[in-house]
Coordinates of N, CA and C in Angstrom, one line a residue:
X42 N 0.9 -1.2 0.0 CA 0.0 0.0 0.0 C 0.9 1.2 0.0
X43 N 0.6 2.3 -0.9 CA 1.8 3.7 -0.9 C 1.0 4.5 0.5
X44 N 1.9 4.9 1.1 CA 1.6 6.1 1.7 C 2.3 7.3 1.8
X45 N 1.5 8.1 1.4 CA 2.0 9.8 1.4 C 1.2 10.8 2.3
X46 N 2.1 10.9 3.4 CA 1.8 11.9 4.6 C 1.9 13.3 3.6
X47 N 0.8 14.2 4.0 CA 0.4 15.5 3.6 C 2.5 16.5 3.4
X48 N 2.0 17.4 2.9 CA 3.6 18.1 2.6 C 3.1 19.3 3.6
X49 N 2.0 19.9 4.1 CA 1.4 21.1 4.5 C 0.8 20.0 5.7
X50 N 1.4 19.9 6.9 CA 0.8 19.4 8.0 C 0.7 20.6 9.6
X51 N 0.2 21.8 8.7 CA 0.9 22.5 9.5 C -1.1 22.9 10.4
X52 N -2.0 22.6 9.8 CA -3.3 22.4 10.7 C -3.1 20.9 10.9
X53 N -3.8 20.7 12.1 CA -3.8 19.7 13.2 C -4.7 18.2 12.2
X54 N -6.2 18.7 11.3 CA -6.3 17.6 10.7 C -5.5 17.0 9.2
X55 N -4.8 17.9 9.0 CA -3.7 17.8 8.0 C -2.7 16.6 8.5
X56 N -2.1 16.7 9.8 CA -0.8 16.3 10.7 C -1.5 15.0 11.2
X57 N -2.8 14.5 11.4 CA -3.0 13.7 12.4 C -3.4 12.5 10.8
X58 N -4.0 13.2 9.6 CA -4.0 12.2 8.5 C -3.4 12.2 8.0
X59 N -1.8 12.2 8.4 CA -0.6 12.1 7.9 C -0.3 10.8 8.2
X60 N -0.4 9.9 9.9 CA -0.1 9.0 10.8 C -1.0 7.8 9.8
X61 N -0.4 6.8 9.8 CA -0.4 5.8 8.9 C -0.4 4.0 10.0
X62 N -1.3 3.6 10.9 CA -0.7 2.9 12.0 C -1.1 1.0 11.3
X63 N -0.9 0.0 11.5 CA -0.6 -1.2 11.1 C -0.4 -2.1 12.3
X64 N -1.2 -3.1 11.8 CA -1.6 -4.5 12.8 C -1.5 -5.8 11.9
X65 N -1.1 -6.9 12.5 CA -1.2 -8.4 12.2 C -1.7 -8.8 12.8
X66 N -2.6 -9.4 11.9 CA -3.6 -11.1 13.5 C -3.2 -12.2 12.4
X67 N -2.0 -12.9 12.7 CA -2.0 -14.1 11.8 C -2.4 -15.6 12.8
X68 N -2.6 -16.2 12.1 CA -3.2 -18.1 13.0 C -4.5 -17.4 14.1
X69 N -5.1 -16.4 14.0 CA -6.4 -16.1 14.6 C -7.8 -16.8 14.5
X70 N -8.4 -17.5 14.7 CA -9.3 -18.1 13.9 C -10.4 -18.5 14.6
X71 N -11.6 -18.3 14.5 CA -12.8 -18.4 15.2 C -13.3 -17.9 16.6
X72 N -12.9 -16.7 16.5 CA -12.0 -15.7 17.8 C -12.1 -14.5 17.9
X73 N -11.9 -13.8 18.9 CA -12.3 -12.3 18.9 C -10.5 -11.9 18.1
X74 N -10.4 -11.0 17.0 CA -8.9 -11.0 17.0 C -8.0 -9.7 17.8
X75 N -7.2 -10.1 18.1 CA -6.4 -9.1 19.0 C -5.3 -8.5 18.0
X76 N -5.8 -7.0 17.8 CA -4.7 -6.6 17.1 C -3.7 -5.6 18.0
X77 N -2.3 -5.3 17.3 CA -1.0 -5.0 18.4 C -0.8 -3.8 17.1
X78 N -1.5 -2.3 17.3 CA -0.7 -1.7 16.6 C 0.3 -1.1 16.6
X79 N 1.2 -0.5 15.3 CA 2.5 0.1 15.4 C 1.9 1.3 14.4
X80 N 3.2 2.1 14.6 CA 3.6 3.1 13.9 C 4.2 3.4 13.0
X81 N 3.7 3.3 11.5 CA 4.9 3.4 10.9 C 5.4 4.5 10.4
X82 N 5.3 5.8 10.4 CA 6.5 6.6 10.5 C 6.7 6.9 11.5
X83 N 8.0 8.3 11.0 CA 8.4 8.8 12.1 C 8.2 10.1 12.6
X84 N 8.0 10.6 13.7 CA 7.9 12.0 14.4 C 9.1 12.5 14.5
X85 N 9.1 13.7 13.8 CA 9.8 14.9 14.2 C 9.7 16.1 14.6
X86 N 9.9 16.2 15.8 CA 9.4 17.2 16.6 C 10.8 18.1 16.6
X87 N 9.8 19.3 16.8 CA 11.3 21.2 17.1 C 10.0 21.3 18.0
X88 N 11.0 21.4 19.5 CA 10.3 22.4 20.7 C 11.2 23.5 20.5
X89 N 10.5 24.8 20.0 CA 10.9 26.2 20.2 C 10.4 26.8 21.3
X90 N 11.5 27.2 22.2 CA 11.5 27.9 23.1 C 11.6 29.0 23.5
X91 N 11.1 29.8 24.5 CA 11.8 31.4 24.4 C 12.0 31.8 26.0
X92 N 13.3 32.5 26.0 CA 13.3 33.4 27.4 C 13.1 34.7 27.2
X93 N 12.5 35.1 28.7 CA 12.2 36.5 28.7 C 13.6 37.5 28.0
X94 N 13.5 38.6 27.7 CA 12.2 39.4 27.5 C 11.3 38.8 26.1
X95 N 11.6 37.6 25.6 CA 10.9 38.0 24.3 C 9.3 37.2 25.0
X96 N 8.4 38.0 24.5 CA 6.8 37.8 24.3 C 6.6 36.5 23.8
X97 N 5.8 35.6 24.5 CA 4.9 34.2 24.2 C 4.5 34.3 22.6
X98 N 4.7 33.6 21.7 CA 4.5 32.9 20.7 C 2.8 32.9 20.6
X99 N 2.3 33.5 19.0 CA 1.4 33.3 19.2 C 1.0 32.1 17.8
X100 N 0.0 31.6 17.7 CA -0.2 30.4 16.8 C -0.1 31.1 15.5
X101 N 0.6 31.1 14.2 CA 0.6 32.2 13.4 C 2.1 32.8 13.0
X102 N 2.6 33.1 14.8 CA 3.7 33.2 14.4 C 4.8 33.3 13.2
X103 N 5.2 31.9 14.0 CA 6.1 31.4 12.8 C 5.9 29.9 11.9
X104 N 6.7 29.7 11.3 CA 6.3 28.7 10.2 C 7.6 28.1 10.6
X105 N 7.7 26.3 10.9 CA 8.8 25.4 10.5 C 8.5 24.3 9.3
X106 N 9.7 24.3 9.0 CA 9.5 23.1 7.7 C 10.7 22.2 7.6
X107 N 10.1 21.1 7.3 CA 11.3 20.1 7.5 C 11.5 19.5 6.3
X108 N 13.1 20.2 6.0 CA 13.2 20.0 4.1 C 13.5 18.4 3.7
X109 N 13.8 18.6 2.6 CA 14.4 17.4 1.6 C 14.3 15.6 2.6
X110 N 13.2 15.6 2.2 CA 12.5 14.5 2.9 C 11.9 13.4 1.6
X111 N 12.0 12.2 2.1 CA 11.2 11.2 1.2 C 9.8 11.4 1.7
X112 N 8.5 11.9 0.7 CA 7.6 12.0 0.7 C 6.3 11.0 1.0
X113 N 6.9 9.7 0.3 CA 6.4 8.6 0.4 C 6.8 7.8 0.8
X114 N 6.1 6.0 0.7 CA 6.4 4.8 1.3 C 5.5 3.7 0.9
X115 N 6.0 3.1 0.6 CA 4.8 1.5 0.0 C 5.3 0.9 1.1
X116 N 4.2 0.5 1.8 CA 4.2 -0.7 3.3 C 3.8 -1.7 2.9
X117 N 4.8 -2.5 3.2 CA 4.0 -3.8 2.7 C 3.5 -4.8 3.9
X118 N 1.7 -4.8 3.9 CA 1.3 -4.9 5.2 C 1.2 -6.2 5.8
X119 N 2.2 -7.7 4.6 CA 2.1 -8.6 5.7 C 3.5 -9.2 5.9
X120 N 4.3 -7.9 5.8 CA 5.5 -8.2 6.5 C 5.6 -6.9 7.4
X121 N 5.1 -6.0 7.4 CA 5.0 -4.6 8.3 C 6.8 -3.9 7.8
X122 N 7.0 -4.1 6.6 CA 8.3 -3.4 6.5 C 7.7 -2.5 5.2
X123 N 8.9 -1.2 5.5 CA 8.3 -0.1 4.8 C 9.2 -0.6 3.3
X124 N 9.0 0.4 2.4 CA 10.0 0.1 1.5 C 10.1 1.8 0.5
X125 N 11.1 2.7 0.8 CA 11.1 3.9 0.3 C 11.6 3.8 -1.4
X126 N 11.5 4.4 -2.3 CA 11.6 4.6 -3.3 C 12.7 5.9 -3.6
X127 N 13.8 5.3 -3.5 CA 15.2 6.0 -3.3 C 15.2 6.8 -4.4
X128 N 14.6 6.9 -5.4 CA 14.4 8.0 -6.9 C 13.5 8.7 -6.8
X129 N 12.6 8.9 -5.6 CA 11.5 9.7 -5.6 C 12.4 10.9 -5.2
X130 N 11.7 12.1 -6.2 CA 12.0 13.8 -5.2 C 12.0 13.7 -4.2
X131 N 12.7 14.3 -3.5 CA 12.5 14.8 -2.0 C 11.8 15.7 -2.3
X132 N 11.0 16.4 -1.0 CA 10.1 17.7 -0.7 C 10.1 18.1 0.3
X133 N 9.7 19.3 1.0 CA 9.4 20.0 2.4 C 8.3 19.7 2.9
X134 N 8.1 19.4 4.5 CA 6.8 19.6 4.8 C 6.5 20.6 5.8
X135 N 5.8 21.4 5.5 CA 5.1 22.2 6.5 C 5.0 21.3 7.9
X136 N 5.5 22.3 9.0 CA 5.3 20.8 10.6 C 4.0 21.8 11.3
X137 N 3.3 21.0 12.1 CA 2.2 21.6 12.8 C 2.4 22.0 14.1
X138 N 2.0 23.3 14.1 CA 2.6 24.0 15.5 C 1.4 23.3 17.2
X139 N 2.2 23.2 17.9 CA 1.1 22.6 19.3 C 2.3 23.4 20.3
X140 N 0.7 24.3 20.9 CA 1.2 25.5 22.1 C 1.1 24.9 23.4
X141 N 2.5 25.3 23.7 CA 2.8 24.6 25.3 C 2.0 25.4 26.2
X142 N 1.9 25.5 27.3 CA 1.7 26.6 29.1 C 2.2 27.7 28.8
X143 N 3.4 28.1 28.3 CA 4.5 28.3 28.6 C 4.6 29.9 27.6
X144 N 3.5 30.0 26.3 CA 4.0 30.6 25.3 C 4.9 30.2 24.3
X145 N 5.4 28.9 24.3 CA 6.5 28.5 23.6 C 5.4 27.4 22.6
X146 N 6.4 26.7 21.6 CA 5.3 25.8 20.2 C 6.2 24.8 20.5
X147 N 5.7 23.6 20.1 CA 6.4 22.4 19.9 C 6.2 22.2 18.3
X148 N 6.7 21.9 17.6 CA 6.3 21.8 15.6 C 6.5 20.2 15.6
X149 N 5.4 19.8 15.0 CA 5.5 18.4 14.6 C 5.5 18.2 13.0
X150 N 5.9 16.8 12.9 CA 5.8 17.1 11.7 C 5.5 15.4 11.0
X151 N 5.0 14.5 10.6 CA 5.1 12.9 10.4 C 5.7 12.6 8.9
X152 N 6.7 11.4 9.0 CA 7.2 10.9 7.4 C 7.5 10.0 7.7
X153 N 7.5 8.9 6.2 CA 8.1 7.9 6.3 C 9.6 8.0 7.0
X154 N 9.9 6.6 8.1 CA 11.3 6.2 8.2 C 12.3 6.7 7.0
X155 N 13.2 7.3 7.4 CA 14.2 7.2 6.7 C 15.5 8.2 7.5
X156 N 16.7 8.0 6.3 CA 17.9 8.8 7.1 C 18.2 9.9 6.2
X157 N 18.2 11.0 7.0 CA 18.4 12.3 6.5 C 19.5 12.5 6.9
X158 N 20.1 12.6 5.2 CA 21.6 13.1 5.1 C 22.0 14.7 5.8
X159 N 23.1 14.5 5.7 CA 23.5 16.2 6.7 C 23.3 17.5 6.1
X160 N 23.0 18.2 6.4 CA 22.9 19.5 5.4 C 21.5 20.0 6.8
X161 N 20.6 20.7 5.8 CA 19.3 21.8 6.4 C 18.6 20.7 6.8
X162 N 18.6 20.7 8.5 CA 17.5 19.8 9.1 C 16.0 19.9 9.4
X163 N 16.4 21.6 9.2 CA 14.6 22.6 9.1 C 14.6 23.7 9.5
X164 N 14.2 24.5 9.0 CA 13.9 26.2 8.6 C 13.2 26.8 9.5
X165 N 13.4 27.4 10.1 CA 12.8 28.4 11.1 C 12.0 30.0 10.8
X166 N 10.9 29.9 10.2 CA 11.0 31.9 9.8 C 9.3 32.0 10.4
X167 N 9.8 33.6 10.7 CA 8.4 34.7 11.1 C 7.6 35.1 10.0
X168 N 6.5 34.6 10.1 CA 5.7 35.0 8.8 C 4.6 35.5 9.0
X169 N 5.0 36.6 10.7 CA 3.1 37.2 10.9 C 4.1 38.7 11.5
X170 N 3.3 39.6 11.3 CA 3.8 41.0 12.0 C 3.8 41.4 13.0
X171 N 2.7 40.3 13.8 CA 2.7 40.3 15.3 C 3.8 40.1 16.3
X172 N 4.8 39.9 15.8 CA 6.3 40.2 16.2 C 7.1 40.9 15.8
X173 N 7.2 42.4 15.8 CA 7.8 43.5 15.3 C 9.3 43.3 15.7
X174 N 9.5 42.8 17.0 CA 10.6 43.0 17.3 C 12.0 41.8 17.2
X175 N 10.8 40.7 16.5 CA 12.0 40.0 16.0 C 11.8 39.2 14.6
X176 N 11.8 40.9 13.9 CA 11.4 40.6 11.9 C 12.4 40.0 11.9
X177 N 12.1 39.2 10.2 CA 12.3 38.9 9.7 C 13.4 37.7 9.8
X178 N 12.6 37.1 11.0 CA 13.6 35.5 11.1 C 13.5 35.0 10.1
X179 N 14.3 34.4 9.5 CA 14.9 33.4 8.5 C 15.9 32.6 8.4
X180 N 15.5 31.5 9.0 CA 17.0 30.6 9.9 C 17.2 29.1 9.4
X181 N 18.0 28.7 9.2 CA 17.9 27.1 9.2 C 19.3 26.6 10.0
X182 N 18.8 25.3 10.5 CA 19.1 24.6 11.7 C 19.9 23.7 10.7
X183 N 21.1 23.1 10.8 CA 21.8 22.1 9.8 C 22.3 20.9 10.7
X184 N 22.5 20.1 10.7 CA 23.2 18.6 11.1 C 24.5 18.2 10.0
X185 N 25.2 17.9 10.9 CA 26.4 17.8 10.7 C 26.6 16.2 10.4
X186 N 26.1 15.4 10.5 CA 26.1 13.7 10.7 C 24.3 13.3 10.1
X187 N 24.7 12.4 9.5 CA 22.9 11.8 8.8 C 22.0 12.0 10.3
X188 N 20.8 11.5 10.4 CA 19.9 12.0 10.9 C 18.9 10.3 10.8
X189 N 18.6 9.6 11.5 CA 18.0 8.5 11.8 C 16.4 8.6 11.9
X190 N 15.6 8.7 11.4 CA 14.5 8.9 11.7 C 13.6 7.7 11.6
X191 N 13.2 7.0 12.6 CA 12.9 5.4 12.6 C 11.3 5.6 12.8
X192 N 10.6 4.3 12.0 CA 9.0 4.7 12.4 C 8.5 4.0 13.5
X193 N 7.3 4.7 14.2 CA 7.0 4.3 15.4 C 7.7 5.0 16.4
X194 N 8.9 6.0 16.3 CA 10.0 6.5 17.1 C 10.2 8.4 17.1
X195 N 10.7 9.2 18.0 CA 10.7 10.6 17.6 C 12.0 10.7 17.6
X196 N 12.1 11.8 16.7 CA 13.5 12.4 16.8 C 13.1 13.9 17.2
X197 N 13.6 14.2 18.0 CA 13.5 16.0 19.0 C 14.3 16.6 18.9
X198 N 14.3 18.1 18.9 CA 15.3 18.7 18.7 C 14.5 20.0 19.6
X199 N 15.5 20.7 20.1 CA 14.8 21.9 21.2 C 16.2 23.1 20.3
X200 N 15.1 24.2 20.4 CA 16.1 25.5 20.3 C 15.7 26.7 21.1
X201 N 16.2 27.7 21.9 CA 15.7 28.8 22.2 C 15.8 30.3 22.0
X202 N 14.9 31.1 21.9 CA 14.7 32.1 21.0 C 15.1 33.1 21.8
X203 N 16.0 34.2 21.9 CA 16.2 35.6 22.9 C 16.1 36.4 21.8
X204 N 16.5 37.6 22.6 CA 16.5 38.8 21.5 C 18.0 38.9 21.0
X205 N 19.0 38.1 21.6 CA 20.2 37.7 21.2 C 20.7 37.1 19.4
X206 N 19.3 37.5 18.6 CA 19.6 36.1 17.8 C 20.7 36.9 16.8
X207 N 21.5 36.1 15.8 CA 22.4 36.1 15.0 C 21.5 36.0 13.9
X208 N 21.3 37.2 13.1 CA 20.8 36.8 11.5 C 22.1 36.0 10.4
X209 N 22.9 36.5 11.1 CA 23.8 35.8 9.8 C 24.9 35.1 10.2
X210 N 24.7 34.4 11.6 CA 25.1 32.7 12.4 C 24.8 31.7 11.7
X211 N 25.5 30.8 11.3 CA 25.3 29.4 10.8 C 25.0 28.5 11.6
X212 N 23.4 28.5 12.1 CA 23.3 27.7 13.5 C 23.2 26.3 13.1
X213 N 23.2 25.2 14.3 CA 23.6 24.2 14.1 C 22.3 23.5 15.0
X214 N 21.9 22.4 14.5 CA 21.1 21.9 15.6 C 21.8 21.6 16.6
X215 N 20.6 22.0 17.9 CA 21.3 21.8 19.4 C 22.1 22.9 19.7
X216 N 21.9 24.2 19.0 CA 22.7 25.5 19.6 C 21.9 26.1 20.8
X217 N 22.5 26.8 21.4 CA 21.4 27.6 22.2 C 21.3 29.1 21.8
X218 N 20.2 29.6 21.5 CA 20.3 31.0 20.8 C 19.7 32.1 21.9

């Protein structure tokens, strides 16, 4: 079966019919069947964070996107193993913002398993005016080493926002800003 998680998961029912989940009942037979689901991709979450003085985050904010990604996946569902299509384009997906206590976003984002070579791990930018005082973010986060992204599993990444930021810093995932 192909599955293609949305590229724009950045509203909540876009992100949640992205999630693709899978069960076996084999030798079940005249029986109530008990299924054991998994998950087959993977979560990738950015908790963006902020310290005072900067102002709580409003939904709108900003936009993250998590680049050059394998889009798709044919599962093949009676072995539960995925199988990606190593000549497909990569694409960006839009990740879905979820607001902490706190004023801060966590961005999710769901894809097939796979390993993301090093380069741009995901883009960070302000795309509402309701933050005057910290225009015109336009950031990306890079990894230095491939990137494991296993399904059924998250890969996290936290960054924090001050009024300290570097527009023209080569940040790195895992910096503190």
């Amino acid at each position: 079966i192909n599955v293609t998680p949305k590229t724009d998961q950045s509203a909540q029912d876009d992100f949640d019919s992205s999630e693709f989940l899978s069960a076996v009942a084999m030798g079940q037979e005249a029986m109530s069947v008990q299924l054991s689901f998994t998950h087959a991709m993977a979560l990738v979450e950015v908790r963006a964070d902020r310290v005072s003085p900067v102002p709580g985050f409003r939904k709108g904010d900003f936009s993250v996107t998590l680049p050059d990604v394998y889009p798709e996946v044919d599962f093949n569902l009676s072995t539960q193993n995925p199988n990606i299509d190593w000549s497909t384009v990569r694409g960006d997906v839009k990740m879905y913002p979820v607001e902490t206590t706190n004023g801060s976003f966590v961005y999710r984002a769901l894809v097939p398993a796979q390993q993301k070579a090093p380069g741009v791990m995901f883009g960070f930018e302000q795309y509402s005016a309701s933050l005057p005082t910290l225009a015109e973010i336009n950031m990306v986060y890079k990894n230095d080493a491939a990137v494991e992204m296993k399904g059924g599993d998250a890969a996290v990444w936290a960054i924090t926002l001050d009024y300290g930021l570097n527009k023209t810093h080569k940040y790195k995932v895992g910096d503190v800003y």
